[in-house]
Coordinates of C-alpha atoms in Angstrom, one line a residue:
M1 CA 6.3 -6.8 -29.8
R2 CA 7.5 -6.9 -33.4
T3 CA 10.7 -8.5 -32.3
H4 CA 8.8 -11.3 -30.5
L5 CA 6.6 -11.9 -33.6
I6 CA 9.7 -12.2 -35.9
G7 CA 11.4 -14.5 -33.4
A8 CA 8.3 -16.7 -33.1
A9 CA 8.0 -16.8 -36.9
I10 CA 11.7 -17.9 -37.3
A11 CA 11.2 -20.5 -34.5
A12 CA 8.1 -21.9 -36.2
A13 CA 9.8 -22.1 -39.6
A14 CA 12.8 -23.9 -38.0
I15 CA 10.6 -26.4 -36.2
T16 CA 8.4 -27.0 -39.3
S17 CA 11.5 -27.6 -41.5
I18 CA 12.9 -30.1 -39.1
A19 CA 9.6 -31.9 -38.2
T20 CA 8.4 -32.4 -41.8
P21 CA 9.9 -35.6 -43.1
A22 CA 10.6 -35.9 -46.8
S23 CA 8.7 -38.8 -48.3
A24 CA 9.9 -40.6 -51.4
A25 CA 9.0 -43.8 -53.0
V26 CA 11.5 -46.8 -53.2
T27 CA 11.9 -48.1 -56.7
V28 CA 13.3 -51.7 -57.1
C29 CA 14.5 -52.9 -60.4
Q30 CA 15.9 -56.3 -61.6
S31 CA 18.6 -55.5 -64.1
P32 CA 22.2 -54.6 -64.1
G33 CA 22.9 -50.9 -64.2
C34 CA 19.3 -49.7 -63.4
V35 CA 21.0 -47.7 -60.6
Q36 CA 24.6 -46.6 -60.5
P37 CA 25.8 -46.4 -56.9
N38 CA 29.3 -44.9 -56.6
S39 CA 30.8 -47.0 -53.7
N40 CA 31.9 -50.6 -54.1
V41 CA 32.0 -52.8 -51.0
L42 CA 35.4 -54.4 -50.6
F43 CA 36.9 -57.1 -48.3
N44 CA 40.5 -56.5 -47.8
T45 CA 41.0 -59.8 -45.9
S46 CA 39.1 -63.0 -45.8
M47 CA 36.7 -63.3 -42.8
T48 CA 34.4 -65.9 -41.3
G49 CA 31.6 -65.5 -38.8
T50 CA 27.9 -64.7 -38.6
T51 CA 28.8 -61.0 -38.9
V52 CA 31.5 -59.8 -41.3
M53 CA 32.6 -56.2 -42.1
G54 CA 33.4 -54.7 -45.5
S55 CA 34.8 -51.3 -46.4
L56 CA 33.8 -48.9 -49.2
N57 CA 36.3 -47.9 -51.9
N58 CA 35.6 -44.1 -51.6
N59 CA 33.9 -43.6 -48.2
P60 CA 35.1 -44.3 -44.6
A61 CA 31.8 -46.0 -43.6
M62 CA 31.9 -49.7 -42.9
V63 CA 29.3 -52.2 -44.1
T64 CA 28.1 -54.9 -41.7
F65 CA 26.9 -58.1 -43.2
T66 CA 24.9 -60.5 -41.0
G67 CA 23.7 -64.1 -41.7
N68 CA 21.7 -66.7 -39.9
E69 CA 24.7 -69.1 -40.4
S70 CA 28.5 -68.7 -40.7
L71 CA 29.5 -66.4 -43.6
T72 CA 32.8 -66.4 -45.5
T73 CA 34.3 -63.5 -47.5
T74 CA 37.3 -63.5 -49.8
S75 CA 39.7 -60.7 -50.3
S76 CA 38.5 -58.8 -53.4
N77 CA 39.6 -56.2 -55.7
G78 CA 36.3 -54.4 -56.6
Q79 CA 33.9 -57.4 -56.5
A80 CA 32.9 -58.3 -52.9
R81 CA 31.6 -61.9 -52.5
I82 CA 29.8 -63.2 -49.4
T83 CA 29.1 -66.9 -49.1
A84 CA 27.9 -69.3 -46.4
T85 CA 30.6 -71.5 -45.0
D86 CA 28.6 -74.6 -46.0
G87 CA 28.3 -73.3 -49.6
T88 CA 24.6 -72.4 -49.7
L89 CA 23.4 -69.1 -48.5
N90 CA 19.6 -68.3 -47.9
F91 CA 19.6 -65.2 -45.8
L92 CA 21.8 -62.1 -45.6
S93 CA 21.3 -58.6 -44.3
F94 CA 23.6 -55.6 -44.5
S95 CA 23.7 -52.1 -43.1
L96 CA 26.0 -49.1 -42.4
A97 CA 26.9 -47.8 -38.9
S98 CA 24.0 -46.5 -36.8
G99 CA 22.6 -43.3 -38.2
T100 CA 24.2 -43.7 -41.6
T101 CA 21.9 -44.1 -44.6
F102 CA 22.2 -44.7 -48.3
N103 CA 19.6 -44.1 -51.0
Q104 CA 21.0 -46.4 -53.8
V105 CA 22.0 -50.0 -53.7
E106 CA 22.9 -52.7 -56.3
F107 CA 23.9 -56.4 -55.8
N108 CA 23.9 -59.7 -57.7
L109 CA 22.5 -62.9 -56.3
N110 CA 24.5 -65.8 -57.7
A111 CA 21.9 -68.6 -57.3
L112 CA 22.7 -72.4 -57.5
T113 CA 19.0 -73.2 -58.1
D114 CA 15.9 -71.4 -59.4
G115 CA 13.6 -69.9 -56.7
L116 CA 12.3 -66.7 -55.2
A117 CA 14.2 -63.9 -53.5
T118 CA 12.5 -61.6 -51.0
L119 CA 14.2 -58.2 -50.6
T120 CA 13.3 -55.9 -47.7
F121 CA 14.5 -52.3 -47.6
L122 CA 14.6 -50.8 -44.1
G123 CA 14.3 -47.2 -43.1
A124 CA 14.8 -45.3 -39.8
G125 CA 13.9 -47.2 -36.7
G126 CA 13.8 -50.5 -38.6
S127 CA 10.7 -49.4 -40.6
I128 CA 10.0 -51.3 -43.8
L129 CA 10.2 -49.1 -46.8
N130 CA 9.6 -51.8 -49.4
T131 CA 9.4 -55.5 -49.6
T132 CA 9.7 -57.1 -53.1
T133 CA 9.6 -60.8 -54.1
A134 CA 11.1 -61.8 -57.4
N135 CA 12.0 -64.9 -59.4
I136 CA 15.7 -65.7 -59.6
T137 CA 17.4 -68.2 -61.8
A138 CA 20.5 -70.4 -61.5
N139 CA 22.5 -68.4 -64.0
G140 CA 24.4 -66.1 -61.6
Q141 CA 23.0 -62.9 -63.1
N142 CA 20.3 -61.9 -60.8
F143 CA 21.0 -58.2 -60.4
F144 CA 18.8 -56.0 -58.2
G145 CA 18.9 -52.3 -57.6
A146 CA 16.9 -49.9 -55.5
F147 CA 16.8 -46.2 -55.1
G148 CA 14.7 -43.5 -53.5
E149 CA 14.1 -42.9 -49.8
A150 CA 17.1 -43.3 -47.5
F151 CA 17.8 -46.9 -46.4
T152 CA 19.4 -48.0 -43.2
G153 CA 19.7 -51.6 -44.3
V154 CA 18.7 -54.4 -46.7
R155 CA 17.6 -58.0 -46.0
I156 CA 17.8 -60.7 -48.6
S157 CA 16.1 -64.1 -48.1
S158 CA 15.8 -66.7 -50.7
T159 CA 14.0 -70.0 -51.4
A160 CA 16.8 -70.7 -53.9
S161 CA 20.2 -71.8 -52.7
L162 CA 22.6 -68.9 -53.3
S163 CA 26.3 -69.6 -54.0
D164 CA 27.0 -66.0 -53.0
V165 CA 25.9 -62.4 -53.0
R166 CA 28.3 -60.3 -55.0
Q167 CA 29.0 -56.9 -56.5
V168 CA 27.4 -55.0 -53.6
R169 CA 27.4 -51.2 -54.3
L170 CA 26.0 -48.4 -52.3
G171 CA 25.3 -44.7 -53.2
G172 CA 24.0 -41.6 -51.6
I173 CA 25.6 -42.3 -48.3
Q174 CA 24.7 -39.8 -45.6
T175 CA 25.7 -39.6 -42.0
A176 CA 22.9 -38.4 -39.7
A177 CA 23.4 -34.9 -38.4
A178 CA 23.7 -34.6 -34.6
V179 CA 20.6 -33.6 -32.8
P180 CA 21.2 -30.4 -30.8
E181 CA 20.7 -30.5 -27.1
P182 CA 17.7 -28.5 -25.6
A183 CA 20.0 -25.7 -24.5
T184 CA 21.4 -25.3 -28.0
W185 CA 17.9 -25.1 -29.4
A186 CA 17.1 -22.4 -26.9
L187 CA 20.1 -20.4 -28.0
M188 CA 19.3 -20.9 -31.7
L189 CA 15.7 -19.8 -31.1
M190 CA 16.8 -16.6 -29.3

């Protein structure tokens, strides 16, 4: 009987630790250096298309950028730049491979005109963790950073025409752990 109680207690503790999500706030800031992500997004070759891929300088994960129009990248050495083929960008989203998250991000919106930028930070299952709208100016120095809960992606939309989105950096990159099959759970609980 005692063995069954100990086994049940261990199983309950395991299920509780897995089923209880960590909750953290998302903090968004509008200044360079307010967060210090450790991975720069790089484009090793120039690409064009509604979806383009970037690599990270110190992580094997690939970053997917998607626009609502044709995007163009230029080969870069530490400063990724994504533009629209027609020269004015108003929407861009980026994410890592499915199941991979990051909890820090920084980027610079290089605006051609003054306007508003709406930033949406996405979590697991496409849930919205935070949406922030901020004024941006036509000076090229519209840095944004965010940190906190794990992101699966970021969406940027702007009423201002953007020349490009540049200096994209990610930090706290985590690949989702594989979920054990039911038979594995049964063995672990025994």
